[in-house]
PDB file of C-alpha atoms in Angstrom:
ATOM      1  CA  UNK A   1       0.014  -0.241   0.034  1.00  0.00           C
ATOM      2  CA  UNK A   2       1.567   3.707  -1.046  1.00  0.00           C
ATOM      3  CA  UNK A   3       1.212   5.806   2.187  1.00  0.00           C
ATOM      4  CA  UNK A   4       0.886   9.606   1.094  1.00  0.00           C
ATOM      5  CA  UNK A   5       1.719  11.833   3.552  1.00  0.00           C
ATOM      6  CA  UNK A   6       0.641  15.279   4.146  1.00  0.00           C
ATOM      7  CA  UNK A   7       3.830  16.260   6.187  1.00  0.00           C
ATOM      8  CA  UNK A   8       7.819  15.770   6.508  1.00  0.00           C
ATOM      9  CA  UNK A   9       9.174  12.364   7.108  1.00  0.00           C
ATOM     10  CA  UNK A  10      10.708  13.813  10.117  1.00  0.00           C
ATOM     11  CA  UNK A  11       7.973  16.012  11.243  1.00  0.00           C
ATOM     12  CA  UNK A  12       5.814  15.624  14.261  1.00  0.00           C
ATOM     13  CA  UNK A  13       1.896  15.504  14.013  1.00  0.00           C
ATOM     14  CA  UNK A  14       0.174  18.990  15.442  1.00  0.00           C
ATOM     15  CA  UNK A  15       0.269  17.995  18.710  1.00  0.00           C
ATOM     16  CA  UNK A  16      -1.504  19.998  21.718  1.00  0.00           C
ATOM     17  CA  UNK A  17      -1.606  19.706  25.941  1.00  0.00           C
ATOM     18  CA  UNK A  18      -4.799  21.153  27.560  1.00  0.00           C
ATOM     19  CA  UNK A  19      -3.712  20.956  31.026  1.00  0.00           C
ATOM     20  CA  UNK A  20      -6.106  20.709  33.939  1.00  0.00           C
ATOM     21  CA  UNK A  21      -8.588  19.218  31.626  1.00  0.00           C
ATOM     22  CA  UNK A  22     -10.540  17.105  34.381  1.00  0.00           C
ATOM     23  CA  UNK A  23     -11.469  18.940  37.507  1.00  0.00           C
ATOM     24  CA  UNK A  24     -10.236  16.073  40.362  1.00  0.00           C
ATOM     25  CA  UNK A  25      -7.290  14.800  40.060  1.00  0.00           C
ATOM     26  CA  UNK A  26      -4.205  16.553  41.510  1.00  0.00           C
ATOM     27  CA  UNK A  27      -3.158  16.981  37.747  1.00  0.00           C
ATOM     28  CA  UNK A  28      -4.751  15.838  34.520  1.00  0.00           C
ATOM     29  CA  UNK A  29      -3.983  17.066  30.675  1.00  0.00           C
ATOM     30  CA  UNK A  30      -6.366  16.414  27.340  1.00  0.00           C
ATOM     31  CA  UNK A  31      -3.085  15.262  24.481  1.00  0.00           C
ATOM     32  CA  UNK A  32      -4.114  15.745  21.209  1.00  0.00           C
ATOM     33  CA  UNK A  33      -1.102  14.330  18.369  1.00  0.00           C
ATOM     34  CA  UNK A  34      -3.145  14.609  14.846  1.00  0.00           C
ATOM     35  CA  UNK A  35      -6.340  12.701  15.581  1.00  0.00           C
ATOM     36  CA  UNK A  36      -4.977  10.319  18.841  1.00  0.00           C
ATOM     37  CA  UNK A  37      -7.084  11.634  21.743  1.00  0.00           C
ATOM     38  CA  UNK A  38      -5.884  10.433  25.374  1.00  0.00           C
ATOM     39  CA  UNK A  39      -6.972  12.063  28.757  1.00  0.00           C
ATOM     40  CA  UNK A  40      -4.534  12.027  31.503  1.00  0.00           C
ATOM     41  CA  UNK A  41      -5.143  12.163  35.161  1.00  0.00           C
ATOM     42  CA  UNK A  42      -2.708  11.938  38.206  1.00  0.00           C
ATOM     43  CA  UNK A  43      -4.152  11.400  41.643  1.00  0.00           C
ATOM     44  CA  UNK A  44      -2.136  11.073  44.984  1.00  0.00           C
ATOM     45  CA  UNK A  45      -3.032   8.308  47.842  1.00  0.00           C
ATOM     46  CA  UNK A  46      -1.828   8.567  50.800  1.00  0.00           C
ATOM     47  CA  UNK A  47      -0.684   4.638  51.105  1.00  0.00           C
ATOM     48  CA  UNK A  48       1.947   2.291  48.964  1.00  0.00           C
ATOM     49  CA  UNK A  49       1.867  -1.320  47.794  1.00  0.00           C
ATOM     50  CA  UNK A  50       2.267  -3.966  50.683  1.00  0.00           C
ATOM     51  CA  UNK A  51       5.473  -4.998  48.967  1.00  0.00           C
ATOM     52  CA  UNK A  52       6.854  -1.134  49.735  1.00  0.00           C
ATOM     53  CA  UNK A  53       5.234  -0.787  53.717  1.00  0.00           C
ATOM     54  CA  UNK A  54       7.811   0.969  55.890  1.00  0.00           C
ATOM     55  CA  UNK A  55      10.673   1.543  53.270  1.00  0.00           C
ATOM     56  CA  UNK A  56      10.207   5.527  53.349  1.00  0.00           C
ATOM     57  CA  UNK A  57       9.386   5.848  49.420  1.00  0.00           C
ATOM     58  CA  UNK A  58       6.560   5.811  47.137  1.00  0.00           C
ATOM     59  CA  UNK A  59       5.366   4.575  43.818  1.00  0.00           C
ATOM     60  CA  UNK A  60       4.179   5.472  40.587  1.00  0.00           C
ATOM     61  CA  UNK A  61       1.776   2.844  38.730  1.00  0.00           C
ATOM     62  CA  UNK A  62      -0.268   3.335  35.693  1.00  0.00           C
ATOM     63  CA  UNK A  63      -3.754   2.062  34.531  1.00  0.00           C
ATOM     64  CA  UNK A  64      -4.563   2.471  30.630  1.00  0.00           C
ATOM     65  CA  UNK A  65      -7.839   1.786  28.865  1.00  0.00           C
ATOM     66  CA  UNK A  66      -9.469   2.441  25.220  1.00  0.00           C
ATOM     67  CA  UNK A  67     -12.968   3.643  25.061  1.00  0.00           C
ATOM     68  CA  UNK A  68     -15.462   1.299  22.766  1.00  0.00           C
ATOM     69  CA  UNK A  69     -15.493   4.271  20.532  1.00  0.00           C
ATOM     70  CA  UNK A  70     -12.509   5.326  20.611  1.00  0.00           C
ATOM     71  CA  UNK A  71     -11.579   2.858  17.295  1.00  0.00           C
ATOM     72  CA  UNK A  72     -12.928   1.789  14.027  1.00  0.00           C
ATOM     73  CA  UNK A  73     -14.915  -0.888  15.116  1.00  0.00           C
ATOM     74  CA  UNK A  74     -16.308  -0.966  18.636  1.00  0.00           C
ATOM     75  CA  UNK A  75     -14.089  -2.362  21.306  1.00  0.00           C
ATOM     76  CA  UNK A  76     -15.172  -3.979  24.328  1.00  0.00           C
ATOM     77  CA  UNK A  77     -14.802  -2.580  27.926  1.00  0.00           C
ATOM     78  CA  UNK A  78     -12.376  -5.116  29.643  1.00  0.00           C
ATOM     79  CA  UNK A  79     -15.031  -5.167  32.484  1.00  0.00           C
ATOM     80  CA  UNK A  80     -16.985  -7.760  29.845  1.00  0.00           C
ATOM     81  CA  UNK A  81     -13.920  -9.377  29.389  1.00  0.00           C
ATOM     82  CA  UNK A  82     -13.617  -9.630  32.800  1.00  0.00           C
ATOM     83  CA  UNK A  83      -9.886  -9.771  32.408  1.00  0.00           C
ATOM     84  CA  UNK A  84      -7.600  -7.032  31.622  1.00  0.00           C
ATOM     85  CA  UNK A  85      -6.973  -7.032  27.329  1.00  0.00           C
ATOM     86  CA  UNK A  86      -3.422  -7.923  27.616  1.00  0.00           C
ATOM     87  CA  UNK A  87      -2.183  -5.009  25.373  1.00  0.00           C
ATOM     88  CA  UNK A  88      -3.743  -2.773  27.848  1.00  0.00           C
ATOM     89  CA  UNK A  89      -1.600  -4.799  30.104  1.00  0.00           C
ATOM     90  CA  UNK A  90       1.369  -3.917  28.968  1.00  0.00           C
ATOM     91  CA  UNK A  91       1.168  -0.132  27.858  1.00  0.00           C
ATOM     92  CA  UNK A  92       0.229   0.241  31.438  1.00  0.00           C
ATOM     93  CA  UNK A  93       2.735  -1.416  32.679  1.00  0.00           C
ATOM     94  CA  UNK A  94       5.337   0.728  30.447  1.00  0.00           C
ATOM     95  CA  UNK A  95       3.656   3.645  31.226  1.00  0.00           C
ATOM     96  CA  UNK A  96       4.212   2.884  34.775  1.00  0.00           C
ATOM     97  CA  UNK A  97       7.889   1.423  34.737  1.00  0.00           C
ATOM     98  CA  UNK A  98       8.844   4.804  32.017  1.00  0.00           C
ATOM     99  CA  UNK A  99       7.516   7.403  34.779  1.00  0.00           C
ATOM    100  CA  UNK A 100       9.403   5.821  37.667  1.00  0.00           C
ATOM    101  CA  UNK A 101      12.337   6.284  35.592  1.00  0.00           C
ATOM    102  CA  UNK A 102      12.802   9.556  36.017  1.00  0.00           C
ATOM    103  CA  UNK A 103      10.836  10.396  39.654  1.00  0.00           C
ATOM    104  CA  UNK A 104      12.852  10.517  43.389  1.00  0.00           C
ATOM    105  CA  UNK A 105      10.571   7.661  44.862  1.00  0.00           C
ATOM    106  CA  UNK A 106      12.420   8.699  48.423  1.00  0.00           C
ATOM    107  CA  UNK A 107      11.400  12.495  47.952  1.00  0.00           C
ATOM    108  CA  UNK A 108       8.034  11.124  47.236  1.00  0.00           C
ATOM    109  CA  UNK A 109       7.659   9.249  50.757  1.00  0.00           C
ATOM    110  CA  UNK A 110       5.047   6.267  51.167  1.00  0.00           C
ATOM    111  CA  UNK A 111       2.604   7.963  48.568  1.00  0.00           C
ATOM    112  CA  UNK A 112       1.455   5.954  45.743  1.00  0.00           C
ATOM    113  CA  UNK A 113       0.670   8.309  42.571  1.00  0.00           C
ATOM    114  CA  UNK A 114      -1.892   6.605  40.540  1.00  0.00           C
ATOM    115  CA  UNK A 115      -1.624   7.691  36.903  1.00  0.00           C
ATOM    116  CA  UNK A 116      -4.680   6.668  34.518  1.00  0.00           C
ATOM    117  CA  UNK A 117      -4.522   7.371  30.747  1.00  0.00           C
ATOM    118  CA  UNK A 118      -8.199   7.159  28.659  1.00  0.00           C
ATOM    119  CA  UNK A 119      -7.794   7.056  25.094  1.00  0.00           C
ATOM    120  CA  UNK A 120     -10.645   8.433  23.343  1.00  0.00           C
ATOM    121  CA  UNK A 121      -9.979   9.059  20.246  1.00  0.00           C
ATOM    122  CA  UNK A 122      -6.763   5.821  18.319  1.00  0.00           C
ATOM    123  CA  UNK A 123      -5.047   6.944  15.117  1.00  0.00           C
ATOM    124  CA  UNK A 124      -1.827   5.391  16.214  1.00  0.00           C
ATOM    125  CA  UNK A 125       0.429   6.245  18.819  1.00  0.00           C
ATOM    126  CA  UNK A 126      -1.845   6.066  21.692  1.00  0.00           C
ATOM    127  CA  UNK A 127       1.184   4.848  24.301  1.00  0.00           C
ATOM    128  CA  UNK A 128       3.573   7.063  23.346  1.00  0.00           C
ATOM    129  CA  UNK A 129       0.910  10.140  23.851  1.00  0.00           C
ATOM    130  CA  UNK A 130       0.127   8.435  26.879  1.00  0.00           C
ATOM    131  CA  UNK A 131       3.284   8.708  28.257  1.00  0.00           C
ATOM    132  CA  UNK A 132       3.870  12.002  26.782  1.00  0.00           C
ATOM    133  CA  UNK A 133       0.813  13.168  28.445  1.00  0.00           C
ATOM    134  CA  UNK A 134       1.427  11.582  31.834  1.00  0.00           C
ATOM    135  CA  UNK A 135       4.510  13.174  32.507  1.00  0.00           C
ATOM    136  CA  UNK A 136       2.760  16.723  32.278  1.00  0.00           C
ATOM    137  CA  UNK A 137       0.244  15.261  34.531  1.00  0.00           C
ATOM    138  CA  UNK A 138       2.248  14.430  36.844  1.00  0.00           C
ATOM    139  CA  UNK A 139       4.455  17.012  37.388  1.00  0.00           C
ATOM    140  CA  UNK A 140       1.031  18.641  37.798  1.00  0.00           C
ATOM    141  CA  UNK A 141       0.094  17.061  40.561  1.00  0.00           C
ATOM    142  CA  UNK A 142       3.452  17.139  42.439  1.00  0.00           C
ATOM    143  CA  UNK A 143       3.765  20.827  42.068  1.00  0.00           C
ATOM    144  CA  UNK A 144       0.139  20.935  43.553  1.00  0.00           C
ATOM    145  CA  UNK A 145       1.614  18.716  46.721  1.00  0.00           C
ATOM    146  CA  UNK A 146       4.936  20.803  46.824  1.00  0.00           C
ATOM    147  CA  UNK A 147       2.496  24.244  46.797  1.00  0.00           C
ATOM    148  CA  UNK A 148       0.193  22.172  50.019  1.00  0.00           C
ATOM    149  CA  UNK A 149       3.736  21.860  51.647  1.00  0.00           C
ATOM    150  CA  UNK A 150       3.156  17.751  51.459  1.00  0.00           C
ATOM    151  CA  UNK A 151       6.402  17.122  49.914  1.00  0.00           C
ATOM    152  CA  UNK A 152       9.330  19.442  49.642  1.00  0.00           C
ATOM    153  CA  UNK A 153      10.562  19.469  46.147  1.00  0.00           C
ATOM    154  CA  UNK A 154       9.010  18.656  42.498  1.00  0.00           C
ATOM    155  CA  UNK A 155      10.685  14.712  42.655  1.00  0.00           C
ATOM    156  CA  UNK A 156      11.181  14.153  38.911  1.00  0.00           C
ATOM    157  CA  UNK A 157      14.347  14.151  37.797  1.00  0.00           C
ATOM    158  CA  UNK A 158      14.612  14.818  34.071  1.00  0.00           C
ATOM    159  CA  UNK A 159      11.441  15.602  31.127  1.00  0.00           C
ATOM    160  CA  UNK A 160      10.282  12.445  29.562  1.00  0.00           C
ATOM    161  CA  UNK A 161       8.135  11.925  26.649  1.00  0.00           C
ATOM    162  CA  UNK A 162       7.680   9.320  23.932  1.00  0.00           C
ATOM    163  CA  UNK A 163       7.651   8.771  19.939  1.00  0.00           C
ATOM    164  CA  UNK A 164       6.944   5.718  17.459  1.00  0.00           C
ATOM    165  CA  UNK A 165       9.211   5.756  14.541  1.00  0.00           C
ATOM    166  CA  UNK A 166       9.176   3.556  11.749  1.00  0.00           C
ATOM    167  CA  UNK A 167      10.366   2.400   8.020  1.00  0.00           C
ATOM    168  CA  UNK A 168       7.187   2.415   5.516  1.00  0.00           C
ATOM    169  CA  UNK A 169       7.505   1.994   1.827  1.00  0.00           C
ATOM    170  CA  UNK A 170      11.043   1.547   2.500  1.00  0.00           C
ATOM    171  CA  UNK A 171      11.421   5.325   4.308  1.00  0.00           C
ATOM    172  CA  UNK A 172      11.984   6.450   7.833  1.00  0.00           C
ATOM    173  CA  UNK A 173       9.135   8.063   9.341  1.00  0.00           C
ATOM    174  CA  UNK A 174       8.639  10.276  12.506  1.00  0.00           C
ATOM    175  CA  UNK A 175       5.448   9.935  14.465  1.00  0.00           C
ATOM    176  CA  UNK A 176       3.339   6.879  12.822  1.00  0.00           C
ATOM    177  CA  UNK A 177      -0.308   7.528  12.495  1.00  0.00           C
ATOM    178  CA  UNK A 178      -2.493   4.199  12.569  1.00  0.00           C
ATOM    179  CA  UNK A 179      -2.012   3.625   8.685  1.00  0.00           C
ATOM    180  CA  UNK A 180       1.418   4.139   8.480  1.00  0.00           C
ATOM    181  CA  UNK A 181       1.961   2.215  11.776  1.00  0.00           C
ATOM    182  CA  UNK A 182      -0.628  -0.367  10.248  1.00  0.00           C
ATOM    183  CA  UNK A 183       2.250  -0.677   7.265  1.00  0.00           C
ATOM    184  CA  UNK A 184       5.509  -0.844   8.573  1.00  0.00           C
ATOM    185  CA  UNK A 185       8.188  -2.783   7.352  1.00  0.00           C
ATOM    186  CA  UNK A 186       9.924  -1.701  11.057  1.00  0.00           C
ATOM    187  CA  UNK A 187       7.887  -0.023  14.313  1.00  0.00           C
ATOM    188  CA  UNK A 188       9.586   0.958  17.063  1.00  0.00           C
ATOM    189  CA  UNK A 189       8.095   2.864  20.013  1.00  0.00           C
ATOM    190  CA  UNK A 190      10.867   5.205  22.011  1.00  0.00           C
ATOM    191  CA  UNK A 191      10.723   6.175  25.267  1.00  0.00           C
ATOM    192  CA  UNK A 192      13.680   9.032  26.499  1.00  0.00           C
ATOM    193  CA  UNK A 193      14.179  12.437  28.904  1.00  0.00           C
ATOM    194  CA  UNK A 194      15.419  15.652  27.495  1.00  0.00           C
ATOM    195  CA  UNK A 195      18.963  14.537  28.287  1.00  0.00           C
ATOM    196  CA  UNK A 196      19.183  12.069  26.059  1.00  0.00           C
ATOM    197  CA  UNK A 197      19.151   9.128  27.865  1.00  0.00           C
ATOM    198  CA  UNK A 198      16.379   6.392  26.358  1.00  0.00           C
ATOM    199  CA  UNK A 199      14.253   4.283  29.004  1.00  0.00           C
ATOM    200  CA  UNK A 200      13.003   2.066  26.772  1.00  0.00           C
ATOM    201  CA  UNK A 201      13.480   1.320  23.198  1.00  0.00           C
ATOM    202  CA  UNK A 202      10.414  -1.309  21.182  1.00  0.00           C
ATOM    203  CA  UNK A 203      11.444  -2.322  18.310  1.00  0.00           C
ATOM    204  CA  UNK A 204      10.250  -4.976  15.787  1.00  0.00           C
ATOM    205  CA  UNK A 205      11.271  -5.579  12.172  1.00  0.00           C
ATOM    206  CA  UNK A 206       7.135  -6.162  11.043  1.00  0.00           C
ATOM    207  CA  UNK A 207       8.100  -7.434   7.900  1.00  0.00           C
ATOM    208  CA  UNK A 208      11.633  -7.595   7.733  1.00  0.00           C
ATOM    209  CA  UNK A 209      15.282  -7.137   9.080  1.00  0.00           C
ATOM    210  CA  UNK A 210      16.729  -3.969   9.789  1.00  0.00           C
ATOM    211  CA  UNK A 211      19.924  -3.023   9.871  1.00  0.00           C
ATOM    212  CA  UNK A 212      22.251  -1.558  12.680  1.00  0.00           C
ATOM    213  CA  UNK A 213      22.428   1.530  10.382  1.00  0.00           C
ATOM    214  CA  UNK A 214      18.357   1.672  10.228  1.00  0.00           C
ATOM    215  CA  UNK A 215      18.228   1.031  13.859  1.00  0.00           C
ATOM    216  CA  UNK A 216      20.713   3.877  14.804  1.00  0.00           C
ATOM    217  CA  UNK A 217      18.957   6.603  11.913  1.00  0.00           C
ATOM    218  CA  UNK A 218      15.720   5.632  13.887  1.00  0.00           C
ATOM    219  CA  UNK A 219      16.514   6.643  17.074  1.00  0.00           C
ATOM    220  CA  UNK A 220      18.513   9.889  16.075  1.00  0.00           C
ATOM    221  CA  UNK A 221      14.554  10.361  14.530  1.00  0.00           C
ATOM    222  CA  UNK A 222      12.961   9.758  17.400  1.00  0.00           C
ATOM    223  CA  UNK A 223      15.312  12.114  19.381  1.00  0.00           C
ATOM    224  CA  UNK A 224      14.860  14.726  17.492  1.00  0.00           C
ATOM    225  CA  UNK A 225      10.851  13.853  17.939  1.00  0.00           C
ATOM    226  CA  UNK A 226      11.129  13.966  21.689  1.00  0.00           C
ATOM    227  CA  UNK A 227      12.881  17.242  22.101  1.00  0.00           C
ATOM    228  CA  UNK A 228       9.668  19.045  20.314  1.00  0.00           C
ATOM    229  CA  UNK A 229       7.869  16.903  22.581  1.00  0.00           C
ATOM    230  CA  UNK A 230       9.873  18.516  25.815  1.00  0.00           C
ATOM    231  CA  UNK A 231       8.921  21.612  24.456  1.00  0.00           C
ATOM    232  CA  UNK A 232       5.772  21.356  23.816  1.00  0.00           C
ATOM    233  CA  UNK A 233       5.239  19.518  27.919  1.00  0.00           C
ATOM    234  CA  UNK A 234       7.623  22.520  29.024  1.00  0.00           C
ATOM    235  CA  UNK A 235       4.854  24.917  27.748  1.00  0.00           C
ATOM    236  CA  UNK A 236       1.773  23.125  29.299  1.00  0.00           C
ATOM    237  CA  UNK A 237       3.508  23.467  32.393  1.00  0.00           C
ATOM    238  CA  UNK A 238       4.899  26.638  33.028  1.00  0.00           C
ATOM    239  CA  UNK A 239       7.962  28.111  33.687  1.00  0.00           C
ATOM    240  CA  UNK A 240       7.523  28.252  37.136  1.00  0.00           C
ATOM    241  CA  UNK A 241       7.321  24.652  37.681  1.00  0.00           C
ATOM    242  CA  UNK A 242       9.395  23.335  35.024  1.00  0.00           C
ATOM    243  CA  UNK A 243      12.860  25.565  37.050  1.00  0.00           C
ATOM    244  CA  UNK A 244      12.256  23.162  39.950  1.00  0.00           C
ATOM    245  CA  UNK A 245      12.397  20.019  38.080  1.00  0.00           C
ATOM    246  CA  UNK A 246      15.573  18.145  38.571  1.00  0.00           C
ATOM    247  CA  UNK A 247      16.525  20.643  41.633  1.00  0.00           C
TER     248      UNK A 247
END
């Protein structure tokens, strides 16, 4: 299938992050990446999982789901399956793992930050959009705790974002939509910090193997995309809060 792209191969889709999108959570955003839209919320619970009780540090956990109408054909709710969808389970573990990598859990204290990512419209890159949006929601929640005197600092060491890259019709592409992703010969999701540190790389030769050079070129492309996302995150969060990150 020939894919016709309306943007340059190394461009990300139009991204918009609306903060404080939901009233009740400690932090919330609506992130829109092209036609993909995800609501990300962050809520703090004054307890930790049993395995961390008395350890003097906190935890970050995530849940991910897709609304039935978020996809072309209706997606059955997990509650009706009586079990969590395997894909959803994989993605929510990825989100939690990625966020924990940039959080000072000791500075958080014995608290759990719950991240919920709900996809309301899917057009590729829902997991990467979830991570990028969840980071902003998390920082907003920590800032609220800090302002209320509950924690002394914003316990975040680096900015975190995620982007997809791939090889489609033999060409390296950044930030794949659903059609591009479905026709990719190579598909990769990259999670990284603003210091160009990699947190997670998920890469698959969907239709063919890929070379070391292709791998390096795709990572360079991902770095470019994540830098753009970091700038958008900073604008959404605001300078006053951003200046406290990494203190």
